[in-house]
Coordinates of C-alpha atoms (C1' of nucleotides) in Angstrom, one line a residue:
Chain A
M1 CA -62.6 -51.1 -73.9
P2 CA -60.3 -51.2 -70.9
A3 CA -57.2 -52.2 -71.8
W4 CA -57.2 -55.2 -69.4
A5 CA -60.2 -56.8 -70.3
G6 CA -60.1 -60.3 -70.1
L7 CA -56.7 -60.4 -68.1
P8 CA -56.3 -63.0 -65.3
D9 CA -58.8 -60.9 -63.2
G10 CA -60.8 -60.6 -60.3
W11 CA -61.9 -57.6 -60.1
A12 CA -62.9 -57.1 -56.4
V13 CA -61.6 -54.1 -54.1
G14 CA -62.1 -49.9 -54.4
E15 CA -64.2 -49.0 -57.0
T16 CA -64.9 -45.9 -56.0
G17 CA -67.7 -45.3 -58.5
L18 CA -70.2 -43.4 -57.3
V19 CA -73.7 -43.6 -59.9
P20 CA -75.0 -40.6 -62.1
G21 CA -77.8 -39.3 -61.6
G22 CA -76.9 -38.6 -57.6
A23 CA -80.1 -40.7 -56.7
T24 CA -78.4 -43.4 -54.1
R25 CA -79.3 -46.8 -55.5
S26 CA -82.2 -48.5 -54.1
D27 CA -80.1 -51.7 -54.5
T28 CA -80.0 -52.8 -50.4
R29 CA -76.6 -55.7 -50.5
M30 CA -73.8 -53.7 -50.0
G31 CA -71.1 -52.6 -52.6
Q32 CA -73.5 -53.9 -55.5
H33 CA -72.7 -51.1 -57.6
K34 CA -73.1 -53.1 -61.2
P35 CA -76.0 -52.4 -62.7
R36 CA -75.6 -49.2 -64.8
S37 CA -77.5 -48.5 -68.1
R38 CA -75.3 -49.7 -71.3
I39 CA -74.5 -46.7 -72.3
Q40 CA -73.0 -45.4 -68.7
R41 CA -71.1 -48.7 -68.9
Q42 CA -70.1 -48.1 -72.5
N43 CA -68.9 -44.0 -71.4
R44 CA -67.3 -45.2 -68.1
E45 CA -65.0 -47.1 -70.3
T46 CA -64.7 -45.2 -72.8
I47 CA -63.1 -42.5 -70.4
L48 CA -61.6 -44.6 -68.3
E49 CA -60.0 -46.0 -71.3
A50 CA -58.5 -42.4 -72.6
A51 CA -58.0 -41.2 -68.6
L52 CA -55.6 -43.8 -68.8
A53 CA -53.6 -43.2 -71.8
V54 CA -53.7 -39.5 -70.3
F55 CA -52.2 -40.1 -66.9
S56 CA -50.2 -42.3 -67.4
Q57 CA -49.0 -40.2 -69.8
H58 CA -48.9 -36.6 -67.9
G59 CA -49.1 -37.7 -64.6
F60 CA -52.0 -36.9 -61.7
R61 CA -51.6 -33.1 -62.0
G62 CA -50.2 -33.1 -65.5
A63 CA -53.4 -34.2 -67.4
T64 CA -56.6 -32.1 -67.7
L65 CA -60.0 -33.0 -67.5
D66 CA -60.5 -31.1 -71.1
M67 CA -57.3 -33.7 -72.6
I68 CA -59.2 -36.3 -71.3
A69 CA -62.5 -35.4 -73.0
A70 CA -60.4 -34.6 -75.7
Q71 CA -59.4 -38.3 -75.9
A72 CA -62.3 -40.0 -75.1
G73 CA -65.0 -37.6 -77.5
L74 CA -66.7 -36.4 -74.8
S75 CA -67.5 -32.7 -73.9
K76 CA -66.0 -31.8 -70.3
P77 CA -69.2 -31.7 -68.4
N78 CA -70.2 -35.3 -69.6
L79 CA -66.7 -36.5 -67.9
L80 CA -68.2 -35.0 -65.0
Y81 CA -71.5 -36.3 -65.6
Y82 CA -70.5 -40.1 -65.1
F83 CA -67.1 -39.3 -62.8
P84 CA -67.7 -36.7 -59.6
S85 CA -64.0 -35.3 -60.3
K86 CA -60.6 -36.0 -61.6
E87 CA -59.5 -37.3 -58.4
A88 CA -62.6 -40.4 -58.9
I89 CA -61.1 -41.0 -62.8
H90 CA -58.1 -41.4 -61.2
V91 CA -59.0 -43.6 -58.7
S92 CA -61.4 -46.0 -60.5
L93 CA -58.0 -46.2 -63.0
L94 CA -56.0 -47.3 -59.7
S95 CA -57.7 -49.6 -57.9
Q96 CA -58.7 -51.7 -60.8
L97 CA -55.3 -51.9 -62.0
M98 CA -54.4 -53.0 -58.6
D99 CA -56.2 -56.5 -59.7
T100 CA -54.1 -56.8 -62.8
W101 CA -51.1 -56.3 -61.6
L102 CA -51.1 -58.5 -58.4
A103 CA -52.9 -61.2 -61.0
P104 CA -49.3 -62.7 -61.6
L105 CA -47.8 -62.9 -58.2
R106 CA -51.2 -64.7 -56.9
A107 CA -50.5 -67.1 -59.8
L108 CA -47.3 -68.5 -58.4
N109 CA -48.3 -72.2 -57.4
P110 CA -46.8 -73.6 -54.2
D111 CA -47.1 -76.5 -55.8
G112 CA -44.9 -76.5 -58.6
D113 CA -41.8 -76.4 -59.5
P114 CA -39.7 -74.0 -58.5
I115 CA -37.7 -72.4 -60.8
A116 CA -40.3 -72.6 -63.1
E117 CA -42.6 -70.9 -61.4
L118 CA -40.3 -68.2 -60.7
R119 CA -39.6 -68.2 -63.9
A120 CA -43.0 -67.9 -65.4
Y121 CA -44.1 -65.4 -63.0
M122 CA -40.8 -63.3 -64.3
R123 CA -42.2 -64.0 -67.4
R124 CA -45.8 -62.8 -66.9
K125 CA -44.3 -59.8 -65.4
L126 CA -43.1 -59.1 -68.2
E127 CA -45.6 -59.8 -70.9
L128 CA -47.8 -56.8 -68.6
S129 CA -45.0 -54.7 -69.6
R130 CA -45.4 -55.1 -73.4
D131 CA -48.6 -55.5 -73.1
Y132 CA -49.7 -52.9 -70.9
P133 CA -47.3 -49.8 -70.5
R134 CA -49.2 -47.3 -69.8
E135 CA -50.4 -49.4 -67.1
S136 CA -47.0 -49.7 -65.4
R137 CA -46.0 -46.0 -65.9
L138 CA -49.1 -44.3 -64.7
F139 CA -48.9 -47.1 -61.1
A140 CA -44.8 -46.0 -61.3
N141 CA -46.3 -41.9 -61.6
E142 CA -48.7 -42.9 -58.5
I143 CA -45.5 -45.1 -56.6
I144 CA -42.5 -42.8 -57.2
Q145 CA -44.7 -39.4 -56.1
G146 CA -45.9 -40.9 -52.8
A147 CA -48.4 -43.6 -53.2
P148 CA -50.5 -40.3 -51.7
R149 CA -53.8 -42.2 -53.2
I150 CA -52.3 -46.3 -52.0
E151 CA -49.9 -46.0 -49.7
H152 CA -53.1 -47.6 -47.9
A153 CA -53.1 -51.0 -49.9
L154 CA -49.8 -51.0 -49.8
A155 CA -49.2 -51.8 -47.0
T156 CA -51.7 -54.1 -46.4
D157 CA -53.2 -56.3 -49.7
L158 CA -50.2 -56.0 -51.4
K159 CA -47.5 -56.6 -48.2
A160 CA -49.7 -59.2 -47.2
L161 CA -49.8 -61.6 -50.8
V162 CA -45.9 -61.0 -50.9
D163 CA -45.3 -61.8 -47.2
E164 CA -46.8 -64.8 -48.3
K165 CA -45.4 -65.5 -51.1
S166 CA -42.4 -64.9 -50.0
A167 CA -42.7 -67.7 -47.5
V168 CA -43.4 -70.2 -50.4
I169 CA -40.3 -68.8 -51.4
R170 CA -38.4 -69.2 -48.0
G171 CA -39.4 -72.6 -48.2
W172 CA -38.3 -73.8 -51.9
S173 CA -35.0 -72.2 -50.5
A174 CA -34.7 -74.2 -47.6
A175 CA -35.5 -77.6 -49.5
G176 CA -32.7 -76.7 -51.1
R177 CA -35.0 -76.3 -54.8
I178 CA -33.5 -72.8 -55.5
A179 CA -30.6 -70.6 -54.1
D180 CA -30.6 -69.5 -51.7
V181 CA -31.6 -66.0 -51.8
D182 CA -34.0 -62.9 -49.7
P183 CA -37.5 -63.9 -51.2
H184 CA -38.5 -60.1 -50.5
H185 CA -35.8 -58.6 -52.6
L186 CA -36.2 -61.5 -55.0
I187 CA -39.5 -60.2 -55.8
F188 CA -38.2 -56.7 -56.2
S189 CA -35.9 -57.7 -58.9
I190 CA -38.6 -59.0 -60.8
W191 CA -41.1 -56.2 -60.1
A192 CA -37.9 -54.0 -61.5
L193 CA -36.3 -56.0 -64.2
T194 CA -39.8 -56.8 -65.8
Q195 CA -41.0 -52.9 -65.3
H196 CA -38.0 -51.2 -66.2
Y197 CA -38.9 -51.9 -70.1
A198 CA -42.4 -50.0 -69.9
D199 CA -41.7 -47.3 -68.0
F200 CA -38.2 -46.3 -69.0
D201 CA -39.0 -47.8 -72.1
V202 CA -38.1 -43.9 -74.2
Q203 CA -34.9 -44.3 -73.1
I204 CA -34.5 -47.7 -73.4
R205 CA -34.8 -47.9 -77.3
A206 CA -32.8 -44.5 -77.5
V207 CA -29.9 -46.8 -76.2
L208 CA -30.6 -49.4 -78.1
G209 CA -31.3 -47.4 -81.4
A210 CA -34.3 -48.3 -83.7
N211 CA -35.1 -51.3 -84.8
R212 CA -34.2 -53.3 -82.3
D213 CA -37.2 -55.2 -80.2
P214 CA -36.0 -54.8 -76.5
L215 CA -38.9 -56.5 -75.5
T216 CA -37.9 -59.6 -76.7
E217 CA -34.2 -59.8 -76.2
A218 CA -35.6 -58.7 -72.8
E219 CA -37.1 -62.4 -72.3
G220 CA -33.9 -64.4 -73.0
F221 CA -31.6 -62.3 -70.4
L222 CA -33.7 -62.6 -68.0
D223 CA -34.6 -66.2 -68.6
R224 CA -30.9 -66.4 -68.6
L225 CA -30.3 -64.5 -65.1
F226 CA -33.0 -66.1 -63.2
T227 CA -31.7 -69.4 -64.2
R228 CA -28.2 -68.6 -63.1
L229 CA -29.7 -66.8 -60.0
L230 CA -31.4 -69.3 -58.1
A231 CA -29.8 -72.1 -59.3
P232 CA -29.7 -74.3 -56.3
Chain B
M1 CA -26.0 -26.4 -51.3
P2 CA -27.1 -28.7 -54.6
A3 CA -27.2 -32.8 -53.7
W4 CA -24.2 -33.6 -56.0
A5 CA -21.8 -31.5 -54.9
G6 CA -18.9 -33.0 -54.5
L7 CA -19.6 -36.2 -56.7
P8 CA -16.9 -37.8 -59.0
D9 CA -18.4 -35.2 -61.5
G10 CA -17.7 -33.0 -64.4
W11 CA -20.3 -30.4 -64.7
A12 CA -19.7 -29.6 -68.4
V13 CA -23.0 -29.8 -70.6
G14 CA -25.5 -27.9 -71.3
E15 CA -26.4 -25.7 -68.0
T16 CA -29.2 -23.1 -69.5
G17 CA -28.2 -19.9 -66.8
L18 CA -29.6 -16.7 -68.4
V19 CA -27.8 -14.4 -66.3
P20 CA -29.5 -11.9 -64.4
G21 CA -29.8 -8.3 -65.0
G22 CA -30.5 -9.3 -68.6
A23 CA -27.2 -7.2 -70.1
T24 CA -24.7 -10.0 -72.0
R25 CA -22.2 -11.6 -70.5
S26 CA -19.7 -9.6 -72.2
D27 CA -17.1 -12.8 -71.9
T28 CA -16.4 -13.4 -75.3
R29 CA -15.4 -17.2 -74.8
M30 CA -18.9 -19.1 -75.5
G31 CA -19.7 -21.7 -72.9
Q32 CA -18.5 -19.4 -70.4
H33 CA -20.9 -18.5 -67.5
K34 CA -20.3 -18.7 -64.5
P35 CA -19.0 -15.4 -62.7
R36 CA -21.9 -14.6 -61.0
S37 CA -21.7 -13.0 -57.8
R38 CA -21.5 -14.6 -54.7
I39 CA -24.8 -13.8 -53.3
Q40 CA -26.0 -14.8 -57.5
R41 CA -24.1 -18.6 -57.1
Q42 CA -25.6 -19.0 -53.3
N43 CA -29.2 -17.9 -53.9
R44 CA -29.1 -20.4 -57.3
E45 CA -28.1 -22.7 -55.3
T46 CA -31.2 -22.3 -52.8
I47 CA -33.4 -22.6 -55.8
L48 CA -31.8 -25.6 -56.9
E49 CA -32.1 -27.4 -54.2
A50 CA -35.5 -26.6 -53.8
A51 CA -36.9 -27.2 -57.1
L52 CA -35.2 -31.0 -56.6
A53 CA -37.1 -31.2 -54.1
V54 CA -40.6 -30.1 -55.0
F55 CA -39.8 -31.2 -58.4
S56 CA -39.1 -34.8 -57.2
Q57 CA -41.7 -35.0 -55.8
H58 CA -44.6 -33.6 -57.1
G59 CA -42.9 -33.9 -61.2
F60 CA -43.2 -31.2 -63.3
R61 CA -46.6 -29.6 -63.8
G62 CA -47.1 -30.7 -59.9
A63 CA -44.6 -28.7 -58.5
T64 CA -45.6 -24.8 -58.1
L65 CA -43.4 -21.9 -58.5
D66 CA -45.5 -20.8 -55.0
M67 CA -44.0 -24.0 -53.2
I68 CA -40.5 -23.7 -55.1
A69 CA -40.4 -20.3 -53.6
A70 CA -41.7 -21.5 -50.0
Q71 CA -39.4 -24.6 -49.9
A72 CA -36.3 -21.9 -50.6
G73 CA -37.0 -19.1 -48.5
L74 CA -37.7 -16.6 -51.1
S75 CA -40.7 -14.5 -52.9
K76 CA -41.5 -15.8 -55.9
P77 CA -41.0 -12.7 -57.7
N78 CA -36.9 -13.8 -56.4
L79 CA -37.2 -17.1 -57.7
L80 CA -38.2 -15.7 -61.4
Y81 CA -34.6 -13.0 -60.6
Y82 CA -32.6 -15.6 -60.8
F83 CA -34.1 -17.8 -63.9
P84 CA -36.0 -16.9 -66.4
S85 CA -39.2 -19.6 -66.1
K86 CA -40.4 -22.9 -64.2
E87 CA -38.4 -24.7 -67.2
A88 CA -35.8 -23.1 -66.8
I89 CA -35.5 -24.1 -63.5
H90 CA -36.1 -27.4 -64.9
V91 CA -33.8 -27.9 -67.6
S92 CA -31.1 -26.9 -64.8
L93 CA -31.5 -29.6 -62.7
L94 CA -32.0 -32.6 -65.3
S95 CA -28.5 -30.8 -66.7
Q96 CA -26.6 -31.2 -64.1
L97 CA -28.1 -34.5 -63.0
M98 CA -27.2 -36.5 -66.3
D99 CA -24.0 -35.8 -65.2
T100 CA -23.8 -37.3 -61.9
W101 CA -26.1 -40.1 -63.1
L102 CA -24.0 -41.3 -66.2
A103 CA -20.2 -40.8 -64.2
P104 CA -20.1 -44.5 -63.0
L105 CA -20.5 -45.8 -65.7
R106 CA -18.3 -43.1 -67.3
A107 CA -15.6 -45.2 -64.5
L108 CA -15.7 -48.3 -65.3
N109 CA -12.5 -49.2 -66.8
P110 CA -11.5 -51.4 -68.9
D111 CA -8.0 -52.6 -68.6
G112 CA -9.9 -53.4 -64.2
D113 CA -11.2 -56.6 -63.8
P114 CA -14.1 -57.5 -65.8
I115 CA -16.2 -58.4 -63.0
A116 CA -14.7 -56.6 -59.6
E117 CA -15.6 -53.9 -62.4
L118 CA -19.0 -54.4 -62.7
R119 CA -20.0 -55.5 -59.1
A120 CA -18.4 -51.6 -58.3
Y121 CA -20.4 -49.8 -61.4
M122 CA -23.5 -51.8 -59.2
R123 CA -22.3 -50.9 -56.0
R124 CA -22.0 -46.9 -57.3
K125 CA -25.3 -47.0 -58.6
L126 CA -26.8 -48.1 -55.8
E127 CA -25.3 -46.1 -53.2
L128 CA -26.8 -43.3 -55.7
S129 CA -30.3 -44.5 -55.1
R130 CA -28.9 -44.1 -51.0
D131 CA -27.8 -40.7 -51.1
Y132 CA -29.9 -39.3 -54.1
P133 CA -33.1 -40.9 -53.9
R134 CA -34.9 -37.1 -55.2
E135 CA -31.9 -37.1 -57.8
S136 CA -33.2 -40.8 -59.0
R137 CA -37.2 -39.8 -59.0
L138 CA -36.6 -36.3 -60.8
F139 CA -34.7 -38.3 -63.8
A140 CA -37.3 -41.2 -63.3
N141 CA -40.2 -38.4 -63.4
E142 CA -38.6 -37.2 -67.2
I143 CA -38.9 -40.8 -68.4
I144 CA -41.6 -41.8 -67.7
Q145 CA -43.6 -39.1 -69.2
G146 CA -41.6 -39.6 -72.2
A147 CA -38.1 -37.5 -71.9
P148 CA -39.8 -34.6 -73.7
R149 CA -36.9 -32.1 -72.1
I150 CA -34.1 -35.2 -71.9
E151 CA -34.5 -37.1 -75.3
H152 CA -31.7 -35.6 -77.1
A153 CA -28.7 -36.6 -74.8
L154 CA -30.4 -39.6 -74.3
A155 CA -29.9 -40.6 -77.9
T156 CA -26.4 -38.8 -78.6
D157 CA -24.3 -38.7 -75.2
L158 CA -26.2 -41.6 -73.9
K159 CA -26.4 -43.8 -76.2
A160 CA -22.9 -42.9 -77.1
L161 CA -21.5 -44.1 -74.0
V162 CA -23.3 -46.7 -73.3
D163 CA -22.2 -48.5 -76.3
E164 CA -19.2 -47.7 -76.1
K165 CA -19.4 -49.3 -72.8
S166 CA -20.9 -52.5 -74.6
A167 CA -18.0 -53.2 -76.8
V168 CA -15.9 -52.9 -73.4
I169 CA -17.9 -55.7 -72.1
R170 CA -19.0 -57.5 -75.3
G171 CA -15.2 -57.9 -74.9
W172 CA -15.2 -59.1 -72.1
S173 CA -17.6 -61.9 -72.4
A174 CA -15.5 -63.1 -75.8
A175 CA -12.6 -63.1 -74.2
G176 CA -14.4 -65.9 -71.4
R177 CA -13.9 -63.4 -68.6
I178 CA -17.4 -63.0 -67.7
A179 CA -20.2 -64.9 -68.5
D180 CA -21.9 -64.3 -72.0
V181 CA -25.0 -61.8 -71.7
D182 CA -26.1 -58.5 -74.0
P183 CA -24.6 -55.9 -72.8
H184 CA -26.9 -53.5 -73.5
H185 CA -29.3 -55.5 -71.7
L186 CA -26.4 -55.7 -68.2
I187 CA -26.2 -52.2 -68.2
F188 CA -30.7 -51.7 -68.2
S189 CA -30.3 -54.5 -65.7
I190 CA -28.4 -52.5 -63.9
W191 CA -30.5 -48.9 -63.8
A192 CA -33.6 -50.9 -63.4
L193 CA -32.4 -52.7 -60.2
T194 CA -30.4 -49.9 -58.3
Q195 CA -32.7 -47.2 -59.1
H196 CA -35.7 -49.3 -58.3
Y197 CA -35.0 -49.0 -54.3
A198 CA -35.0 -45.4 -54.6
D199 CA -37.9 -44.4 -57.4
F200 CA -40.2 -47.4 -55.5
D201 CA -38.3 -46.4 -52.0
V202 CA -42.7 -45.9 -50.6
Q203 CA -43.5 -49.2 -52.0
I204 CA -40.6 -51.3 -50.6
R205 CA -40.6 -50.2 -47.3
A206 CA -44.3 -50.5 -47.2
V207 CA -43.9 -54.4 -47.9
L208 CA -40.6 -55.6 -46.0
G209 CA -42.3 -53.2 -42.7
A210 CA -40.2 -50.9 -40.5
N211 CA -37.2 -51.4 -39.1
R212 CA -35.5 -53.3 -42.5
D213 CA -33.2 -51.1 -44.1
P214 CA -33.9 -51.7 -47.9
L215 CA -30.6 -50.3 -48.9
T216 CA -28.6 -52.4 -47.0
E217 CA -29.6 -55.9 -47.6
A218 CA -30.0 -54.6 -51.3
E219 CA -26.3 -54.1 -51.7
G220 CA -26.1 -58.0 -50.4
F221 CA -28.6 -59.3 -52.7
L222 CA -27.8 -57.7 -55.8
D223 CA -24.4 -58.0 -54.9
R224 CA -25.2 -62.1 -55.2
L225 CA -26.8 -61.9 -58.4
F226 CA -24.2 -60.2 -60.4
T227 CA -21.0 -62.2 -59.2
R228 CA -24.2 -65.7 -60.2
L229 CA -24.9 -63.9 -63.4
L230 CA -21.3 -63.0 -64.6
A231 CA -19.2 -65.5 -63.3
P232 CA -18.2 -67.3 -67.1
Chain C
dA1 C1' -23.6 11.6 -48.1
dT2 C1' -24.5 10.4 -52.8
dT3 C1' -25.0 8.2 -56.9
dG4 C1' -25.6 3.7 -59.3
dT5 C1' -25.6 -1.0 -58.9
dT6 C1' -28.2 -5.1 -57.6
dT7 C1' -31.9 -7.6 -55.1
dT8 C1' -36.0 -8.5 -53.6
dT9 C1' -41.3 -7.6 -53.3
dG10 C1' -46.6 -6.4 -53.5
dA11 C1' -49.3 -5.8 -56.3
dC12 C1' -51.0 -7.2 -60.8
dC13 C1' -52.6 -9.5 -65.2
dA14 C1' -53.1 -13.6 -68.7
dA15 C1' -54.2 -17.9 -69.2
dA16 C1' -55.6 -22.6 -67.4
dT17 C1' -58.8 -25.4 -65.2
dG18 C1' -61.5 -28.0 -61.3
dG19 C1' -66.2 -27.8 -61.5
dT20 C1' -71.0 -26.2 -61.3
dC21 C1' -75.9 -25.7 -63.4
dA22 C1' -79.8 -24.0 -66.2
dA23 C1' -81.3 -25.2 -70.4
dT24 C1' -82.0 -28.5 -74.0
dC25 C1' -81.3 -33.1 -76.5
dG26 C1' -83.2 -37.9 -77.2
dG27 C1' -85.0 -41.8 -77.6
dA28 C1' -88.8 -44.6 -74.9
dC29 C1' -92.7 -46.1 -73.8
dG30 C1' -97.7 -44.7 -73.3
Chain D
dC1 C1' -97.8 -37.0 -81.1
dG2 C1' -96.3 -36.2 -76.1
dT3 C1' -94.1 -37.1 -72.0
dC4 C1' -91.0 -38.0 -69.3
dC5 C1' -86.1 -39.1 -68.0
dG6 C1' -80.9 -39.7 -68.7
dA7 C1' -77.7 -37.7 -71.9
dT8 C1' -75.7 -34.0 -73.0
dT9 C1' -73.4 -29.2 -73.5
dG10 C1' -72.4 -24.0 -73.5
dA11 C1' -72.1 -20.7 -70.5
dC12 C1' -69.9 -19.2 -66.9
dC13 C1' -67.3 -19.4 -61.8
dA14 C1' -63.9 -19.4 -58.6
dT15 C1' -59.3 -20.4 -57.6
dT16 C1' -54.5 -21.0 -59.3
dT17 C1' -50.5 -20.6 -61.7
dG18 C1' -46.4 -19.0 -64.0
dG19 C1' -45.1 -14.7 -65.4
dT20 C1' -44.5 -9.4 -65.6
dC21 C1' -43.9 -4.3 -63.6
dA22 C1' -42.7 -0.7 -61.6
dA23 C1' -41.1 1.2 -56.6
dA24 C1' -38.5 0.0 -52.8
dA25 C1' -34.3 -2.1 -50.1
dA26 C1' -30.0 -3.6 -49.8
dC27 C1' -25.6 -2.9 -51.0
dA28 C1' -21.0 -0.8 -53.3
dA29 C1' -17.6 2.5 -54.5
dT30 C1' -16.5 7.2 -54.1

DNA sequence: ATTGTTTTTGACCAAATGGTCAATCGGACG
DNA sequence: CGTCCGATTGACCATTTGGTCAAAAACAAT
């Protein structure tokens, strides 16, 4: 199963999945690509799971269809029976990822307690780093290389969401309920600090040495950090 | 010229540069690979500069010798006259980079004012993100993919340096001159927050929209953040 | 000019890689 | 049992790519 199964999700968005067999779906309603057979869903999931492992570790170009096929336990032509191309697999992963990735920010409740809400947001993002490091690295790889495949989503969906939540945070500042910090950079700092523990995992473990638990320690550290930063 | 020319550097370390021509250096002292002709130094620099641009944008496997050759204005066989392989170019870049990258931490002065020292460290790292984003991304690419080529340096050189400076910071905490925070995670937070502005540049600009200057804003934000975090 | 050395490159090569295709397999159903 | 259709794959292909090599330029020293 895909790693993000059972998350505060919402599917939606892109999903560039062309149905195998080539034939156009007889379904008239647009965007209704679901009716795949049991075995099809199964294999698509297997492939995406394998592709996640390979893409996140080697990047798009570093990954080969053979690697993904081997990891999935399928033949290469069989991969291409379920996905039209290597890029389609990649895009499919990215579009699923976006939702999972933004869910924690979506959940920021304007009516909750400001500091509690922001700390909860940070903690949820840290949980993603702990539980879904491969997804984090897949995303990081894409952004570092200039986000060729998701730049548009960043400038539209992501920007809209961040702007919306920034307004909320600005309101909290104005009301004196949290310190007066730039909301955008506050959000960036949450991203940076939490994702760092997934993306730079090797480095962190190399520096800390074995028998220390980076993610657990991070929780305490970051909690203190944001508490101090946000105190009015 | 390489982008990091004129930095608080120190060369040293690896430098896996085999001298073209195949002949062994007559120099008896080990590690003395320098005596290259003017044109050789020139072309090696041109190649490394081009390779930095290409590797940092496409990752190791995403980069091709043809891209690098084109960027450098040289023929592909000519590249391989100056470097034995694609990997040698990459390693050469990484080993130079390590020094530049760690210089700011090395400069942390145990006898200075704790908060001023740590803020200065943060600011120097942020300057690296502003002035050498390609180097930052090259490094990030390598770490994300498991640091296959520099894991050893991380576990030895880097760990040693961080441990050393951590002891200093712990001393400051114990003396009540800064708040009691875990030194390792404090350093990680500086890395995360500053490098994020280089590595995730596209995302940040997409979210902030044009006509905002991320790096300048970041300086103020981060200064406030660390001031609040470290206040005893 | 002549000779010797360093640089440069066009032509090639073998391996890797994304993708195609015709043929085969397998199971559901009549 | 036989038919049909989705699933699977071995063989194959064109292109890309890291790397080689022998020959040609450049250049230096006499």
